[in-house]
């Protein structure tokens, strides 16, 4: 039996996926979690072979859960499910250690097949997302520009960002201005969105 953990903050989806997987003769759902930290705790407690995690969860998102499970439970393969799959998310998930990436709109039997594949040591990436990911532009930003843009994502004032990165406020403004210009965005918020969508942040 392949032991599976399901993590999704939407109860209805988690229960429905669990019911579908229960119909499979070789898959057993051994745990449920409604947020990222609970998913990591449940994986340590139940020792699943595969963790199926939602991309967007409170506490830790699916990418952060994949990274943490890769660190603390490297024998547990992670499959990320997403309702809003963007190519940038795919790149981030694979970098974090996820072995599967599947949209929630996939056929019901597809998830069981992906679970079997990653449990056997393989990988699975949704073909349309993979094709989109191959055409993503490379990041035009320097590491410092990325760092300041990442800190600006949550609306931190320039002075706060400057203290965190040990730079002058003028230098931080220059980095943010360069990032906005290189991305071709209208403003800082739009630059953050574009960088996030492309998997640069």
mmCIF file of C-alpha atoms in Angstrom:
data_model
loop_
_atom_site.group_PDB
_atom_site.id
_atom_site.type_symbol
_atom_site.label_atom_id
_atom_site.label_comp_id
_atom_site.label_asym_id
_atom_site.label_seq_id
_atom_site.Cartn_x
_atom_site.Cartn_y
_atom_site.Cartn_z
ATOM 1 C CA UNK A 1 0.000 0.000 0.000
ATOM 2 C CA UNK A 2 1.127 3.546 -0.783
ATOM 3 C CA UNK A 3 0.597 5.680 2.310
ATOM 4 C CA UNK A 4 -0.659 9.171 1.428
ATOM 5 C CA UNK A 5 -1.056 12.423 3.355
ATOM 6 C CA UNK A 6 -3.533 15.021 2.041
ATOM 7 C CA UNK A 7 -3.064 18.706 2.862
ATOM 8 C CA UNK A 8 -5.555 21.328 1.694
ATOM 9 C CA UNK A 9 -7.176 24.189 3.602
ATOM 10 C CA UNK A 10 -10.500 23.553 1.842
ATOM 11 C CA UNK A 11 -12.197 20.738 3.748
ATOM 12 C CA UNK A 12 -14.549 19.799 0.921
ATOM 13 C CA UNK A 13 -11.726 19.319 -1.568
ATOM 14 C CA UNK A 14 -9.564 17.404 0.910
ATOM 15 C CA UNK A 15 -12.407 15.041 1.818
ATOM 16 C CA UNK A 16 -13.413 14.555 -1.831
ATOM 17 C CA UNK A 17 -9.851 13.748 -2.890
ATOM 18 C CA UNK A 18 -9.559 11.354 0.042
ATOM 19 C CA UNK A 19 -12.766 9.592 -0.999
ATOM 20 C CA UNK A 20 -11.499 9.217 -4.579
ATOM 21 C CA UNK A 21 -8.173 7.817 -3.432
ATOM 22 C CA UNK A 22 -9.921 5.393 -1.068
ATOM 23 C CA UNK A 23 -11.321 3.655 -4.160
ATOM 24 C CA UNK A 24 -7.803 2.745 -5.279
ATOM 25 C CA UNK A 25 -6.737 -0.745 -4.143
ATOM 26 C CA UNK A 26 -3.086 0.205 -3.560
ATOM 27 C CA UNK A 27 -3.477 3.649 -1.902
ATOM 28 C CA UNK A 28 -4.268 4.378 1.749
ATOM 29 C CA UNK A 29 -4.854 7.910 3.056
ATOM 30 C CA UNK A 30 -3.135 7.961 6.450
ATOM 31 C CA UNK A 31 -3.487 11.624 7.391
ATOM 32 C CA UNK A 32 -5.129 14.973 6.664
ATOM 33 C CA UNK A 33 -3.951 18.539 7.276
ATOM 34 C CA UNK A 34 -5.668 21.900 6.798
ATOM 35 C CA UNK A 35 -2.563 24.115 6.652
ATOM 36 C CA UNK A 36 1.140 24.006 5.913
ATOM 37 C CA UNK A 37 2.554 23.594 9.425
ATOM 38 C CA UNK A 38 -0.011 20.869 10.163
ATOM 39 C CA UNK A 39 1.065 19.084 6.957
ATOM 40 C CA UNK A 40 4.678 18.943 8.133
ATOM 41 C CA UNK A 41 3.609 17.755 11.604
ATOM 42 C CA UNK A 42 1.322 15.093 10.108
ATOM 43 C CA UNK A 43 4.077 13.890 7.773
ATOM 44 C CA UNK A 44 6.389 13.394 10.736
ATOM 45 C CA UNK A 45 3.664 11.625 12.738
ATOM 46 C CA UNK A 46 2.176 9.374 10.021
ATOM 47 C CA UNK A 47 5.280 8.850 7.845
ATOM 48 C CA UNK A 48 3.462 8.800 4.478
ATOM 49 C CA UNK A 49 5.148 7.668 1.284
ATOM 50 C CA UNK A 50 3.577 10.559 -0.640
ATOM 51 C CA UNK A 51 2.264 13.947 0.520
ATOM 52 C CA UNK A 52 -0.310 15.630 -1.727
ATOM 53 C CA UNK A 53 -0.320 19.319 -0.823
ATOM 54 C CA UNK A 54 -2.289 22.301 -2.045
ATOM 55 C CA UNK A 55 -0.203 25.128 -3.487
ATOM 56 C CA UNK A 56 -2.024 27.831 -1.512
ATOM 57 C CA UNK A 57 -2.380 27.087 2.209
ATOM 58 C CA UNK A 58 -2.099 29.216 5.328
ATOM 59 C CA UNK A 59 1.037 29.102 7.439
ATOM 60 C CA UNK A 60 3.246 27.506 4.797
ATOM 61 C CA UNK A 61 2.252 27.230 1.153
ATOM 62 C CA UNK A 62 2.707 24.020 -0.807
ATOM 63 C CA UNK A 63 6.139 25.062 -2.066
ATOM 64 C CA UNK A 64 7.377 25.763 1.473
ATOM 65 C CA UNK A 65 5.916 22.434 2.649
ATOM 66 C CA UNK A 66 7.721 20.637 -0.205
ATOM 67 C CA UNK A 67 11.000 22.282 0.807
ATOM 68 C CA UNK A 68 10.538 21.390 4.483
ATOM 69 C CA UNK A 69 9.532 17.775 3.787
ATOM 70 C CA UNK A 70 12.482 17.391 1.428
ATOM 71 C CA UNK A 71 14.652 18.430 4.382
ATOM 72 C CA UNK A 72 13.033 16.456 7.219
ATOM 73 C CA UNK A 73 11.425 13.529 5.304
ATOM 74 C CA UNK A 74 13.396 13.086 2.069
ATOM 75 C CA UNK A 75 11.803 9.646 1.595
ATOM 76 C CA UNK A 76 8.344 11.270 1.292
ATOM 77 C CA UNK A 77 7.580 12.310 -2.281
ATOM 78 C CA UNK A 78 5.598 15.556 -2.592
ATOM 79 C CA UNK A 79 2.898 16.235 -5.182
ATOM 80 C CA UNK A 80 1.682 19.843 -5.402
ATOM 81 C CA UNK A 81 -1.929 20.423 -6.455
ATOM 82 C CA UNK A 82 -2.930 23.837 -7.709
ATOM 83 C CA UNK A 83 -6.092 25.553 -8.783
ATOM 84 C CA UNK A 84 -4.153 28.455 -10.303
ATOM 85 C CA UNK A 85 -1.126 26.875 -11.905
ATOM 86 C CA UNK A 86 1.414 29.350 -13.182
ATOM 87 C CA UNK A 87 4.679 28.327 -14.826
ATOM 88 C CA UNK A 88 6.628 30.219 -12.154
ATOM 89 C CA UNK A 89 4.995 28.125 -9.448
ATOM 90 C CA UNK A 90 6.033 24.977 -11.276
ATOM 91 C CA UNK A 91 9.667 26.053 -11.331
ATOM 92 C CA UNK A 92 9.584 26.984 -7.639
ATOM 93 C CA UNK A 93 7.898 23.713 -6.650
ATOM 94 C CA UNK A 94 10.441 21.577 -8.503
ATOM 95 C CA UNK A 95 13.323 23.583 -7.052
ATOM 96 C CA UNK A 96 11.835 23.032 -3.573
ATOM 97 C CA UNK A 97 11.880 19.267 -4.129
ATOM 98 C CA UNK A 98 8.336 18.468 -5.298
ATOM 99 C CA UNK A 99 8.195 15.398 -7.533
ATOM 100 C CA UNK A 100 4.763 16.090 -9.011
ATOM 101 C CA UNK A 101 2.807 19.183 -10.043
ATOM 102 C CA UNK A 102 -0.822 18.759 -11.053
ATOM 103 C CA UNK A 103 -3.761 21.142 -11.603
ATOM 104 C CA UNK A 104 -6.888 20.467 -9.545
ATOM 105 C CA UNK A 105 -8.859 20.319 -12.802
ATOM 106 C CA UNK A 106 -7.081 17.112 -13.882
ATOM 107 C CA UNK A 107 -9.177 13.927 -14.261
ATOM 108 C CA UNK A 108 -9.827 12.071 -11.009
ATOM 109 C CA UNK A 109 -7.766 9.040 -12.014
ATOM 110 C CA UNK A 110 -4.758 11.230 -12.847
ATOM 111 C CA UNK A 111 -3.871 11.922 -9.210
ATOM 112 C CA UNK A 112 -3.699 8.215 -8.336
ATOM 113 C CA UNK A 113 -1.453 7.634 -11.356
ATOM 114 C CA UNK A 114 0.812 10.536 -10.332
ATOM 115 C CA UNK A 115 1.003 9.196 -6.768
ATOM 116 C CA UNK A 116 2.099 5.800 -8.090
ATOM 117 C CA UNK A 117 4.645 7.393 -10.397
ATOM 118 C CA UNK A 118 6.329 9.581 -7.762
ATOM 119 C CA UNK A 119 6.255 6.723 -5.234
ATOM 120 C CA UNK A 120 8.173 4.622 -7.757
ATOM 121 C CA UNK A 121 10.816 7.361 -7.992
ATOM 122 C CA UNK A 122 9.518 9.156 -11.070
ATOM 123 C CA UNK A 123 8.279 12.672 -11.639
ATOM 124 C CA UNK A 124 5.152 14.145 -13.153
ATOM 125 C CA UNK A 125 4.525 17.649 -14.419
ATOM 126 C CA UNK A 126 1.319 18.736 -16.118
ATOM 127 C CA UNK A 127 2.277 18.964 -19.831
ATOM 128 C CA UNK A 128 0.664 22.351 -20.493
ATOM 129 C CA UNK A 129 2.345 23.922 -17.470
ATOM 130 C CA UNK A 130 5.658 22.355 -18.468
ATOM 131 C CA UNK A 131 5.364 23.824 -21.970
ATOM 132 C CA UNK A 132 4.595 27.261 -20.535
ATOM 133 C CA UNK A 133 7.509 27.002 -18.099
ATOM 134 C CA UNK A 134 9.936 26.344 -20.960
ATOM 135 C CA UNK A 135 9.007 29.674 -22.535
ATOM 136 C CA UNK A 136 9.401 31.766 -19.372
ATOM 137 C CA UNK A 137 11.844 34.636 -19.749
ATOM 138 C CA UNK A 138 15.009 34.535 -17.698
ATOM 139 C CA UNK A 139 15.160 36.882 -14.729
ATOM 140 C CA UNK A 140 16.651 40.264 -15.741
ATOM 141 C CA UNK A 141 17.253 41.345 -12.135
ATOM 142 C CA UNK A 142 20.449 41.253 -10.103
ATOM 143 C CA UNK A 143 20.398 39.368 -6.778
ATOM 144 C CA UNK A 144 20.228 42.710 -4.872
ATOM 145 C CA UNK A 145 17.315 43.928 -7.004
ATOM 146 C CA UNK A 146 15.492 40.657 -6.382
ATOM 147 C CA UNK A 147 16.159 40.868 -2.658
ATOM 148 C CA UNK A 148 14.817 44.415 -2.334
ATOM 149 C CA UNK A 149 11.804 43.605 -4.523
ATOM 150 C CA UNK A 150 11.049 40.545 -2.381
ATOM 151 C CA UNK A 151 11.085 42.678 0.771
ATOM 152 C CA UNK A 152 8.930 45.325 -0.928
ATOM 153 C CA UNK A 153 6.318 42.680 -1.779
ATOM 154 C CA UNK A 154 4.547 43.127 1.547
ATOM 155 C CA UNK A 155 4.600 46.918 1.456
ATOM 156 C CA UNK A 156 7.634 47.464 3.681
ATOM 157 C CA UNK A 157 8.820 51.101 3.603
ATOM 158 C CA UNK A 158 12.143 51.819 1.919
ATOM 159 C CA UNK A 159 13.740 52.703 5.273
ATOM 160 C CA UNK A 160 12.791 49.289 6.713
ATOM 161 C CA UNK A 161 14.107 47.464 3.641
ATOM 162 C CA UNK A 162 17.347 49.481 3.846
ATOM 163 C CA UNK A 163 17.886 48.412 7.454
ATOM 164 C CA UNK A 164 17.192 44.759 6.640
ATOM 165 C CA UNK A 165 19.662 44.623 3.742
ATOM 166 C CA UNK A 166 22.202 47.012 5.318
ATOM 167 C CA UNK A 167 22.057 49.543 2.485
ATOM 168 C CA UNK A 168 21.258 53.246 2.319
ATOM 169 C CA UNK A 169 17.686 54.277 1.512
ATOM 170 C CA UNK A 170 18.932 55.860 -1.723
ATOM 171 C CA UNK A 171 20.539 52.600 -2.839
ATOM 172 C CA UNK A 172 17.356 50.662 -2.054
ATOM 173 C CA UNK A 173 15.295 53.186 -4.047
ATOM 174 C CA UNK A 174 17.710 52.766 -6.952
ATOM 175 C CA UNK A 175 17.430 48.957 -6.801
ATOM 176 C CA UNK A 176 13.626 49.096 -6.710
ATOM 177 C CA UNK A 177 13.502 51.627 -9.537
ATOM 178 C CA UNK A 178 15.855 49.487 -11.641
ATOM 179 C CA UNK A 179 13.736 46.388 -10.960
ATOM 180 C CA UNK A 180 10.523 48.138 -12.027
ATOM 181 C CA UNK A 181 12.205 49.471 -15.164
ATOM 182 C CA UNK A 182 13.835 46.158 -16.171
ATOM 183 C CA UNK A 183 10.578 44.259 -15.705
ATOM 184 C CA UNK A 184 8.701 46.926 -17.651
ATOM 185 C CA UNK A 185 6.096 47.336 -14.935
ATOM 186 C CA UNK A 186 4.000 50.395 -14.163
ATOM 187 C CA UNK A 187 4.916 50.397 -10.482
ATOM 188 C CA UNK A 188 6.482 48.377 -7.683
ATOM 189 C CA UNK A 189 3.336 46.278 -7.030
ATOM 190 C CA UNK A 190 3.076 45.339 -10.712
ATOM 191 C CA UNK A 191 6.777 44.443 -10.755
ATOM 192 C CA UNK A 192 6.261 42.145 -7.767
ATOM 193 C CA UNK A 193 3.297 40.439 -9.472
ATOM 194 C CA UNK A 194 5.262 39.885 -12.691
ATOM 195 C CA UNK A 195 8.289 38.574 -10.809
ATOM 196 C CA UNK A 196 6.085 36.251 -8.742
ATOM 197 C CA UNK A 197 4.214 34.939 -11.807
ATOM 198 C CA UNK A 198 7.499 34.201 -13.565
ATOM 199 C CA UNK A 199 8.915 32.364 -10.572
ATOM 200 C CA UNK A 200 11.688 34.871 -9.910
ATOM 201 C CA UNK A 201 10.524 35.560 -6.347
#
